Coordinates of N, CA and C in Angstrom, one line a residue:
M179 N -31.2 -53.8 57.4 CA -29.7 -53.4 56.9 C -29.0 -52.3 57.6
T180 N -29.7 -51.3 57.6 CA -28.9 -50.5 58.4 C -28.8 -50.6 60.0
F181 N -29.6 -51.3 60.3 CA -29.6 -52.0 61.8 C -28.5 -52.7 62.0
T182 N -28.4 -53.6 61.0 CA -26.9 -54.6 61.2 C -25.6 -53.8 61.4
K183 N -25.7 -52.5 60.0 CA -24.7 -52.0 60.1 C -24.0 -51.0 61.1
T184 N -25.4 -50.5 62.0 CA -25.0 -50.0 63.3 C -24.7 -51.2 64.5
F185 N -25.3 -52.3 64.3 CA -24.6 -52.9 65.5 C -23.3 -53.5 65.4
L186 N -22.9 -53.3 64.2 CA -21.3 -54.1 63.5 C -20.6 -53.0 64.1
S187 N -20.9 -51.6 63.7 CA -20.0 -50.3 64.1 C -19.9 -50.4 65.2
L188 N -21.2 -50.4 66.6 CA -21.0 -50.5 67.7 C -20.1 -51.3 68.1
L189 N -20.2 -52.8 67.7 CA -19.2 -53.8 68.0 C -17.9 -53.5 67.7
L190 N -17.5 -53.0 67.0 CA -16.3 -52.7 66.2 C -15.7 -52.0 67.6
I191 N -16.4 -50.6 67.7 CA -15.9 -49.6 69.0 C -15.7 -50.3 70.3
T192 N -16.7 -51.2 70.5 CA -16.5 -51.6 71.8 C -15.3 -52.5 71.6
T193 N -14.9 -53.1 70.6 CA -14.0 -53.9 70.6 C -12.3 -53.3 70.7
L194 N -12.3 -52.3 70.1 CA -11.5 -51.7 69.8 C -11.0 -50.7 71.3
C195 N -12.1 -50.4 72.1 CA -12.0 -50.2 73.2 C -11.4 -50.9 74.3
V196 N -11.9 -52.1 74.2 CA -11.5 -53.0 75.2 C -10.3 -53.5 74.6
S197 N -9.5 -53.1 73.8 CA -8.3 -53.7 73.2 C -7.3 -52.6 73.5
C198 N -7.8 -51.3 73.8 CA -7.2 -50.4 74.8 C -6.8 -50.4 76.1
I199 N -7.5 -51.2 76.7 CA -7.5 -51.2 77.9 C -7.2 -52.6 78.3
S200 N -6.0 -52.7 79.4 CA -5.5 -53.8 79.9 C -5.3 -53.9 81.5
T201 N -5.5 -54.8 82.4 CA -5.4 -54.7 83.8 C -4.3 -55.7 84.3
K202 N -3.9 -55.4 85.3 CA -2.6 -56.4 85.9 C -2.8 -56.2 87.7
S203 N -2.9 -57.3 88.3 CA -3.3 -57.4 89.8 C -2.4 -58.0 90.3
T204 N -1.9 -57.2 91.5 CA -0.8 -58.0 92.2 C -1.0 -57.6 93.9
S205 N -0.5 -58.2 94.6 CA -0.2 -58.1 95.8 C 0.4 -57.3 96.7
T206 N 0.2 -56.4 97.6 CA 1.6 -56.0 98.3 C 0.9 -55.7 99.8
T207 N 2.2 -55.5 100.6 CA 1.7 -55.9 101.9 C 3.0 -54.2 102.4
F208 N 2.1 -53.3 103.3 CA 2.6 -52.5 104.1 C 1.9 -52.2 105.4
W209 N 2.6 -51.4 106.1 CA 2.0 -50.6 107.3 C 0.9 -49.2 106.9
V210 N 0.2 -49.3 108.1 CA -0.8 -48.0 107.4 C -0.7 -47.1 109.0
N211 N 0.1 -45.7 109.0 CA 0.3 -44.9 110.1 C -0.9 -44.8 110.6
S212 N -0.9 -44.6 112.2 CA -1.8 -44.3 113.4 C -2.5 -43.1 113.0
K213 N -2.0 -42.2 112.1 CA -2.5 -40.5 112.3 C -2.4 -40.5 110.7
K214 N -3.3 -39.9 109.9 CA -3.2 -39.6 108.9 C -2.3 -38.0 108.4
T215 N -1.9 -37.4 107.8 CA -1.3 -36.4 107.1 C -1.5 -35.0 106.2
D216 N -1.6 -34.2 106.1 CA -2.2 -33.0 105.4 C -1.0 -33.5 104.0
C217 N -2.0 -33.3 102.8 CA -1.8 -33.8 101.3 C -2.2 -32.9 100.6
N218 N -1.8 -32.4 99.1 CA -2.3 -32.2 98.1 C -2.5 -33.4 97.0
T219 N -3.6 -33.0 96.4 CA -4.1 -33.8 95.6 C -4.9 -33.1 94.2
G220 N -5.5 -33.7 93.4 CA -6.2 -33.1 92.1 C -7.2 -32.3 92.8
A221 N -7.6 -32.9 93.7 CA -9.1 -32.2 94.4 C -8.9 -30.8 95.3
G222 N -7.0 -30.7 95.6 CA -7.0 -29.6 96.5 C -6.0 -30.4 97.7
K223 N -6.1 -29.7 99.1 CA -5.9 -29.9 100.5 C -6.6 -30.9 100.8
T224 N -6.1 -32.2 101.4 CA -6.9 -33.4 102.2 C -6.0 -34.0 102.9
Q225 N -6.6 -35.0 103.6 CA -5.9 -35.5 104.8 C -5.3 -37.1 103.9
C226 N -4.6 -37.2 104.0 CA -4.0 -38.9 103.4 C -3.7 -39.9 104.4
L227 N -3.6 -41.0 104.1 CA -3.0 -42.3 104.8 C -1.3 -41.8 104.7
Q228 N -0.5 -42.5 105.5 CA 0.8 -42.9 105.8 C 1.3 -44.3 105.5
I229 N 2.0 -44.6 105.0 CA 2.3 -46.3 104.6 C 4.1 -46.2 105.0
H230 N 4.1 -47.3 105.2 CA 5.6 -47.7 105.1 C 5.6 -49.2 104.7
K231 N 6.7 -49.1 103.9 CA 6.9 -51.1 103.6 C 7.7 -51.7 104.0
G232 N 8.4 -51.0 105.0 CA 9.4 -52.1 105.8 C 9.1 -52.9 107.1
H233 N 9.9 -53.2 107.9 CA 9.8 -54.0 109.1 C 9.7 -53.3 110.3
D234 N 10.8 -52.1 110.2 CA 11.1 -51.5 111.4 C 10.0 -50.0 111.4
L235 N 9.1 -50.4 112.7 CA 8.2 -49.0 112.7 C 9.2 -48.2 113.5
N236 N 10.0 -48.4 114.1 CA 10.9 -47.0 114.7 C 11.5 -46.2 114.2
I237 N 10.8 -45.6 113.0 CA 11.0 -44.5 112.0 C 10.6 -43.1 112.0
T238 N 11.0 -42.3 111.6 CA 11.0 -41.0 111.3 C 9.5 -40.5 110.3
E239 N 9.8 -41.3 109.5 CA 9.6 -40.7 108.1 C 8.2 -41.8 107.6
W240 N 7.3 -41.1 107.2 CA 6.2 -41.7 106.3 C 6.0 -41.4 105.2
T241 N 5.4 -42.6 104.3 CA 5.1 -41.8 102.6 C 3.9 -41.6 102.7
P242 N 3.3 -40.6 102.1 CA 2.0 -40.4 102.1 C 1.5 -41.2 101.2
F243 N 0.3 -41.5 101.4 CA -0.6 -42.3 100.2 C -1.6 -41.8 99.8
H244 N -1.7 -41.7 98.5 CA -2.7 -40.5 97.8 C -4.0 -41.3 96.9
S245 N -3.8 -42.6 97.6 CA -5.2 -42.9 96.8 C -5.9 -43.6 98.1
S246 N -6.9 -44.2 97.5 CA -7.9 -44.6 98.7 C -7.8 -46.2 98.4
I247 N -8.4 -47.0 99.6 CA -7.9 -48.7 100.0 C -9.5 -49.2 100.2
E248 N -10.3 -49.7 99.3 CA -11.8 -50.2 99.4 C -11.6 -51.2 100.4
N249 N -12.6 -51.1 101.1 CA -12.6 -52.0 102.4 C -11.8 -52.0 103.6
F250 N -11.0 -50.8 103.5 CA -10.1 -50.8 104.8 C -10.8 -49.3 105.7
A251 N -10.6 -49.8 106.6 CA -10.4 -48.6 107.9 C -10.1 -48.2 108.4
F252 N -9.6 -47.0 108.5 CA -8.5 -46.1 109.2 C -9.0 -45.9 110.5
E253 N -8.2 -46.2 111.5 CA -8.7 -46.2 113.1 C -7.2 -45.2 113.4
L254 N -7.7 -44.0 113.9 CA -6.5 -43.1 114.6 C -6.0 -43.9 115.8
G255 N -4.6 -43.9 116.3 CA -4.0 -44.3 117.3 C -3.6 -45.7 117.1
Y256 N -4.3 -46.5 116.0 CA -3.6 -47.8 115.9 C -2.6 -48.0 114.2
L257 N -1.7 -48.8 114.7 CA -0.8 -48.8 113.5 C -1.5 -50.3 112.8
Q258 N -1.9 -50.4 111.6 CA -2.2 -51.6 110.8 C -1.4 -52.1 109.9
K259 N -0.9 -53.7 110.1 CA 0.0 -54.1 108.8 C -1.2 -54.3 108.0
I260 N -1.6 -54.4 106.6 CA -2.3 -54.7 105.6 C -2.0 -55.6 104.7
K261 N -2.6 -56.1 103.9 CA -2.4 -57.0 102.6 C -3.3 -56.5 101.6
V262 N -3.0 -55.9 100.8 CA -4.2 -55.4 99.5 C -4.0 -56.0 98.3
K263 N -4.6 -55.9 97.4 CA -4.9 -56.2 95.9 C -4.6 -54.8 95.3
K264 N -3.3 -54.4 94.3 CA -3.5 -53.7 93.8 C -3.7 -54.0 92.1
T265 N -4.4 -53.3 91.7 CA -4.7 -53.1 90.4 C -4.4 -52.4 89.2
S266 N -3.5 -52.1 88.3 CA -3.0 -51.3 87.5 C -3.9 -51.3 86.2
L267 N -4.6 -50.1 85.9 CA -5.0 -50.0 84.8 C -4.3 -49.4 83.9
K268 N -4.5 -50.0 82.1 CA -3.5 -49.2 81.2 C -4.9 -49.1 80.1
T269 N -4.6 -47.8 79.8 CA -5.3 -47.5 79.0 C -5.1 -46.0 78.0
T270 N -5.3 -45.6 76.7 CA -4.6 -44.7 76.1 C -5.3 -43.3 76.6
H271 N -6.7 -43.5 77.2 CA -7.5 -42.3 77.6 C -7.9 -42.3 79.0
T272 N -7.1 -42.2 79.7 CA -7.4 -42.2 81.4 C -7.3 -40.6 81.4
P273 N -7.8 -40.3 82.3 CA -8.2 -38.5 82.5 C -7.4 -38.2 83.7
F274 N -6.5 -37.4 83.3 CA -5.7 -36.8 84.2 C -5.8 -36.4 85.4
D275 N -7.2 -36.3 85.9 CA -7.3 -36.7 87.7 C -8.0 -37.6 88.2
T276 N -8.1 -39.0 87.2 CA -8.2 -40.3 87.7 C -7.1 -41.0 87.9
S277 N -7.0 -41.7 88.8 CA -5.9 -42.6 89.1 C -6.1 -43.8 88.2
S278 N -5.0 -44.2 88.0 CA -4.9 -45.4 87.0 C -4.7 -47.0 87.8
T279 N -4.3 -46.6 89.3 CA -4.8 -47.9 90.0 C -5.2 -47.7 91.0
T280 N -6.0 -49.3 91.5 CA -6.6 -49.2 92.8 C -6.2 -50.3 93.7
Y281 N -6.4 -49.9 94.9 CA -6.3 -50.8 96.0 C -7.5 -51.6 96.7
K282 N -7.5 -52.5 97.3 CA -8.7 -53.3 98.2 C -7.9 -54.0 98.8
L283 N -8.4 -54.3 99.8 CA -8.1 -54.2 101.2 C -7.9 -55.8 101.1
V284 N -7.3 -57.0 101.4 CA -7.5 -58.3 101.2 C -7.3 -59.1 102.5
K285 N -6.6 -58.4 103.6 CA -6.7 -58.9 105.0 C -5.5 -57.8 106.0
V286 N -6.6 -57.5 107.3 CA -5.5 -57.0 108.3 C -4.8 -58.3 108.9
L287 N -3.2 -58.2 108.6 CA -2.6 -58.9 108.9 C -2.0 -58.5 110.5
E288 N -2.0 -57.6 111.1 CA -1.9 -57.2 112.4 C -2.3 -55.7 112.7
K289 N -2.3 -55.3 113.9 CA -3.3 -54.2 114.1 C -2.6 -54.3 116.1
K290 N -1.9 -52.9 116.5 CA -1.7 -52.7 117.3 C -1.9 -51.0 118.1
Q291 N -1.8 -50.9 118.9 CA -1.8 -49.4 119.5 C -0.6 -48.5 119.3
D292 N -0.3 -47.4 118.9 CA 0.8 -46.7 118.7 C 1.5 -45.7 119.7
P293 N 2.0 -46.1 120.3 CA 2.7 -45.4 121.9 C 2.4 -43.8 121.8
K294 N 3.2 -43.5 120.5 CA 3.0 -42.1 120.1 C 2.2 -41.5 120.2
I295 N 0.7 -41.8 120.0 CA -0.4 -41.2 119.8 C -0.7 -40.2 121.3
I296 N -0.3 -41.1 122.4 CA -0.6 -40.5 123.5 C 0.2 -39.1 123.9
L297 N 1.1 -38.6 122.7 CA 1.7 -37.3 123.1 C 0.5 -36.3 122.5
H298 N -0.3 -36.6 121.6 CA -1.0 -35.7 120.9 C -2.1 -35.1 121.9
D299 N -1.6 -34.1 122.7 CA -2.2 -33.5 123.8 C -1.6 -32.2 124.3
I300 N -2.2 -31.5 125.2 CA -1.5 -30.2 125.8 C -1.2 -30.7 127.0
W301 N 0.2 -30.0 127.5 CA 1.1 -30.4 128.5 C 1.1 -29.1 129.1
A302 N 1.2 -29.2 131.1 CA 1.9 -28.0 131.2 C 3.2 -28.4 132.4
A303 N 3.8 -27.7 132.4 CA 5.3 -28.0 132.8 C 4.7 -27.9 134.7
T304 N 5.4 -28.5 135.1 CA 5.6 -28.8 136.6 C 7.0 -28.8 137.3
S305 N 8.0 -29.3 136.5 CA 9.3 -29.1 136.9 C 10.3 -29.1 135.8
I306 N 11.1 -27.6 135.8 CA 12.3 -28.0 134.9 C 13.5 -28.1 135.5
N307 N 14.7 -29.5 135.0 CA 15.9 -29.7 135.3 C 15.7 -30.1 136.6
R308 N 14.4 -30.6 137.0 CA 14.0 -31.4 138.5 C 13.7 -30.1 139.7
N309 N 13.6 -29.0 139.1 CA 13.3 -27.7 140.1 C 11.9 -27.4 139.5
V310 N 11.2 -27.5 141.2 CA 9.7 -27.6 140.8 C 9.4 -26.0 140.6
I311 N 8.3 -25.8 139.2 CA 7.8 -24.6 139.2 C 6.9 -24.0 140.2
K312 N 7.2 -22.8 141.2 CA 5.9 -22.4 142.1 C 5.0 -21.7 141.5
A313 N 5.7 -20.7 140.6 CA 4.5 -19.5 140.0 C 3.2 -20.5 139.5
K314 N 1.9 -19.4 140.1 CA 0.9 -20.4 139.6 C 0.3 -20.0 138.3
N315 N 0.5 -18.6 138.0 CA 0.1 -18.0 136.8 C 1.5 -18.5 135.5
N316 N 0.9 -17.8 134.3 CA 1.5 -17.8 133.4 C 2.7 -19.6 133.2
T317 N 2.2 -20.5 133.4 CA 2.8 -22.0 133.7 C 3.2 -22.1 132.2
P318 N 4.9 -22.7 131.9 CA 4.8 -23.0 130.7 C 4.1 -24.3 130.3
T319 N 3.8 -24.0 128.9 CA 2.9 -25.3 128.2 C 3.3 -26.0 127.0
L320 N 3.1 -26.7 126.5 CA 3.5 -27.2 125.5 C 2.6 -28.3 124.7
E321 N 1.7 -27.6 123.6 CA 1.2 -28.7 122.9 C 1.6 -29.4 121.7
I322 N 1.7 -30.6 121.7 CA 2.0 -31.6 120.2 C 0.7 -31.7 119.4
N323 N 0.8 -31.8 118.2 CA 0.1 -31.9 117.4 C 0.8 -32.9 116.6
L324 N 0.2 -34.2 116.4 CA 1.1 -35.1 115.7 C 0.2 -35.1 114.2
T325 N -0.5 -34.6 114.0 CA -1.2 -34.6 112.9 C -0.4 -33.8 111.6
K326 N -0.4 -32.5 112.3 CA 0.7 -31.6 111.6 C 2.3 -31.6 112.0
M327 N 2.8 -32.4 112.9 CA 4.1 -32.9 113.2 C 4.3 -31.3 113.6
Q328 N 3.8 -30.8 114.4 CA 4.1 -29.2 115.1 C 4.1 -29.4 116.5
V329 N 4.5 -28.3 117.3 CA 4.6 -28.0 118.7 C 4.0 -26.6 119.0
F330 N 3.0 -26.1 119.9 CA 2.6 -24.8 120.2 C 3.3 -24.8 121.5
G331 N 2.8 -23.6 122.2 CA 3.0 -23.1 123.5 C 3.1 -22.1 123.7
T332 N 4.1 -21.9 125.3 CA 4.3 -20.3 125.5 C 5.1 -20.8 126.7
D333 N 6.2 -20.1 126.9 CA 7.1 -20.5 128.0 C 7.2 -19.6 129.4
G334 N 5.9 -19.3 129.6 CA 5.7 -18.4 131.1 C 5.5 -17.0 130.3
C335 N 6.2 -16.3 129.1 CA 6.3 -15.0 129.0 C 5.7 -15.1 127.3
N336 N 6.3 -15.6 126.2 CA 6.1 -15.7 125.1 C 5.3 -16.6 124.5
N337 N 4.7 -16.6 123.5 CA 4.3 -17.8 122.6 C 5.3 -18.6 121.7
F338 N 5.2 -19.4 121.3 CA 5.9 -20.1 120.4 C 5.2 -21.2 119.6
T339 N 6.3 -21.6 118.4 CA 5.6 -22.6 117.5 C 6.6 -23.1 116.6
G340 N 6.7 -24.3 116.3 CA 7.9 -25.0 115.6 C 7.3 -26.2 115.0
S341 N 8.4 -27.0 114.4 CA 7.8 -28.3 113.8 C 8.6 -29.5 114.4
I342 N 8.1 -30.6 114.5 CA 8.8 -31.9 115.2 C 10.0 -32.1 113.9
R343 N 11.0 -32.4 114.1 CA 12.0 -33.2 113.4 C 12.4 -34.5 113.4
N344 N 12.3 -35.1 114.9 CA 12.4 -36.5 114.6 C 11.3 -37.1 116.3
L345 N 10.5 -38.0 115.5 CA 9.7 -38.8 116.9 C 9.6 -40.3 116.6
T346 N 9.9 -40.9 117.5 CA 10.3 -42.2 117.5 C 9.0 -42.7 118.9
A347 N 9.4 -43.9 119.5 CA 8.7 -44.5 120.4 C 9.3 -44.1 121.6
N348 N 10.3 -43.6 121.6 CA 11.2 -42.8 122.8 C 11.8 -41.7 122.7
T349 N 11.8 -41.0 121.4 CA 12.9 -40.0 120.9 C 11.8 -38.9 120.7
I350 N 12.4 -37.6 120.7 CA 11.9 -36.6 120.2 C 12.4 -35.4 120.1
M351 N 12.7 -34.5 118.7 CA 13.4 -33.6 118.6 C 12.6 -32.5 118.0
F352 N 13.0 -31.7 118.2 CA 12.5 -29.9 117.4 C 13.6 -29.4 116.5
N353 N 13.0 -28.6 115.8 CA 13.3 -27.9 114.5 C 13.7 -26.3 115.5
T354 N 14.0 -25.4 115.1 CA 14.3 -23.9 115.6 C 12.8 -23.7 116.0
L355 N 12.4 -23.3 117.1 CA 11.3 -22.9 117.6 C 11.0 -21.1 117.3
A356 N 10.2 -20.7 116.2 CA 10.0 -19.4 116.4 C 9.1 -19.1 117.7
S357 N 9.2 -17.9 118.0 CA 8.7 -17.0 119.4 C 8.4 -15.7 119.2
T358 N 7.6 -15.2 119.9 CA 7.2 -13.9 119.9 C 8.2 -12.9 120.9
R359 N 8.7 -11.9 120.9 CA 9.4 -11.2 121.8 C 9.2 -10.3 122.5
K360 N 8.0 -10.6 123.3 CA 7.8 -9.7 124.7 C 9.3 -9.5 125.9
M361 N 9.1 -8.8 126.9 CA 9.8 -9.1 127.8 C 9.3 -8.4 129.2
C362 N 9.1 -9.4 129.8 CA 8.6 -9.9 131.0 C 9.3 -9.2 132.1
L363 N 8.8 -9.1 133.1 CA 9.5 -8.7 134.4 C 10.5 -9.8 134.6
D364 N 10.0 -11.1 134.8 CA 11.1 -12.0 135.3 C 11.0 -13.1 134.6
M365 N 12.4 -13.2 133.4 CA 12.4 -13.7 132.5 C 13.0 -15.4 132.9
Q366 N 13.7 -15.4 134.4 CA 14.4 -16.6 134.2 C 13.9 -18.0 133.9
I367 N 12.5 -18.0 134.2 CA 11.7 -19.5 133.9 C 11.7 -19.6 132.5
P368 N 11.1 -18.4 131.9 CA 10.7 -18.8 130.2 C 12.5 -19.1 129.8
D369 N 13.6 -18.3 130.0 CA 14.7 -18.4 130.0 C 14.8 -20.5 129.9
I370 N 15.1 -20.7 130.8 CA 15.5 -22.1 131.7 C 14.4 -23.2 130.8
Y371 N 13.3 -22.6 130.6 CA 12.0 -23.5 129.9 C 12.4 -23.6 128.4
N372 N 12.8 -22.9 127.7 CA 13.6 -22.7 126.4 C 14.6 -23.8 126.1
K373 N 15.7 -23.4 126.9 CA 17.1 -24.4 126.6 C 16.4 -25.8 127.0
A374 N 15.9 -25.8 127.7 CA 15.6 -27.3 128.4 C 14.9 -28.0 127.4
L375 N 13.8 -27.5 126.8 CA 12.9 -27.8 125.7 C 13.8 -28.0 124.3
I376 N 14.7 -27.2 123.9 CA 15.7 -27.6 122.8 C 16.8 -28.4 123.0
N377 N 17.1 -28.5 124.1 CA 17.9 -29.7 124.5 C 17.4 -30.9 124.8
S378 N 16.1 -31.2 124.9 CA 15.4 -32.3 125.1 C 15.4 -33.4 123.5
V379 N 15.6 -34.7 123.8 CA 15.7 -35.5 122.8 C 14.9 -36.7 123.1
S380 N 14.7 -37.2 123.9 CA 14.0 -38.4 124.2 C 12.8 -37.9 125.5
Y381 N 11.9 -38.9 125.5 CA 10.9 -38.9 126.3 C 10.3 -39.8 127.4
K382 N 9.5 -40.0 128.1 CA 9.2 -41.1 129.0 C 7.3 -40.4 129.2
H383 N 6.5 -41.5 128.7 CA 5.3 -41.3 129.5 C 4.4 -42.1 130.5
E384 N 4.1 -41.6 131.6 CA 3.9 -42.6 132.7 C 2.1 -41.8 133.0
S385 N 1.2 -42.4 132.8 CA 0.0 -41.8 133.3 C -0.4 -40.8 132.9
L386 N -0.5 -40.0 133.4 CA -0.7 -38.5 132.9 C 0.3 -37.5 133.2
N387 N 1.7 -38.1 133.2 CA 2.9 -37.6 133.5 C 3.4 -37.5 132.3
L388 N 4.2 -36.4 131.5 CA 5.3 -36.7 130.4 C 6.7 -36.3 131.1
F389 N 7.6 -36.9 130.4 CA 8.9 -35.9 130.8 C 9.7 -36.6 129.8
F390 N 10.6 -35.5 129.7 CA 11.8 -35.3 128.7 C 13.2 -35.1 129.3
Y391 N 14.0 -35.8 128.4 CA 15.3 -35.6 129.2 C 16.3 -35.5 127.9
D392 N 17.2 -35.0 128.2 CA 18.6 -34.7 127.6 C 19.3 -35.8 126.7
A393 N 20.6 -35.5 126.0 CA 21.4 -36.7 125.5 C 22.1 -37.2 126.7
N394 N 22.2 -37.0 127.6 CA 22.7 -37.8 128.9 C 21.6 -38.3 129.8
G395 N 20.6 -38.0 129.6 CA 19.5 -39.2 130.0 C 19.6 -38.4 131.5
R396 N 19.8 -37.0 131.5 CA 19.0 -36.3 132.8 C 17.8 -35.6 132.3
E397 N 16.9 -35.7 133.4 CA 15.3 -35.3 132.9 C 15.7 -33.9 133.0
T398 N 14.5 -33.0 131.8 CA 15.1 -31.8 131.5 C 13.8 -30.6 132.2
I399 N 12.3 -31.6 131.7 CA 10.9 -30.8 131.8 C 10.1 -32.5 132.4
H400 N 9.4 -31.6 133.3 CA 8.0 -32.7 133.6 C 7.2 -32.2 133.1
F401 N 6.2 -32.8 132.5 CA 4.8 -32.0 132.3 C 3.6 -32.8 133.2
K402 N 2.3 -32.7 133.1 CA 1.5 -32.8 133.4 C 0.3 -32.5 132.4
K403 N -0.5 -33.4 132.0 CA -1.7 -33.7 131.1 C -2.6 -32.3 131.4
V404 N -2.5 -31.6 130.6 CA -4.2 -30.4 130.9 C -5.3 -31.1 130.9
D405 N -6.2 -30.9 131.8 CA -7.5 -31.3 131.9 C -8.3 -30.8 130.5

C-alpha cells in the first residue's frame, strides 16, 4: 500500500512538472560574421558570434549572439549563411543563468571568404600623399584589430590608439585617435601621416599592399604588410 502511494505521488509530481514545461520549435536563417566579438554573459567576459538577419552584407554593425549553436563550426575569416532550428523552452522554474532557447544547425546554405579579414594585420607606411617616406627609422605603422574593432600604431614619433567607426568591403573610417604627446626633432612626417589617416575613408588591398583614399578618391597612404 505504501509503495502504491509513493508511486502515485511520484507520478503526480512528474505529471505536474511536465505540465509546467512546453516547447516550440521554429526555423530561422541568418548570416554569421567572419569574426567573433567581445561580449558579457552570465559567466563573465567571453567571445560571441555575430549575426545579421538581412541580405546585405555590406553593413557596419552586426548583432552579438550570446547563445551557442549545436553542430555549427565557426571559421575565422569566413561568412556563413546558416539555417538553424530554434527551440523555445517555457517553464515556471527556469534558472536565471540558463537560456530558455536553444539553437541547432540544420544546414550551411552559403559560405564565402570575408574580404575584410585581410586587414587584420600590421602595416608599415611607405608613402603619404604619394610622397615616398625615405626615413628608415621610426616608420609610421598601423595595426588593425578587427576582433576589437580597434587600431594601434605610431606616427613616427607618438603612439596612438583608437576605434574603427565604419568598415565595409571598401570603406574604412576611424573615430578620434588618442595619442601620446612627445615632441620629436622632426614632426613633418608624423603631422602629415596623422592628417592623412583621419582623412582616409576608403581602401584597396593588392597582394601585400594596402592603399587608403580620401573622400575625393585621392591616395592618402600606401602601406606594406609587416613580415
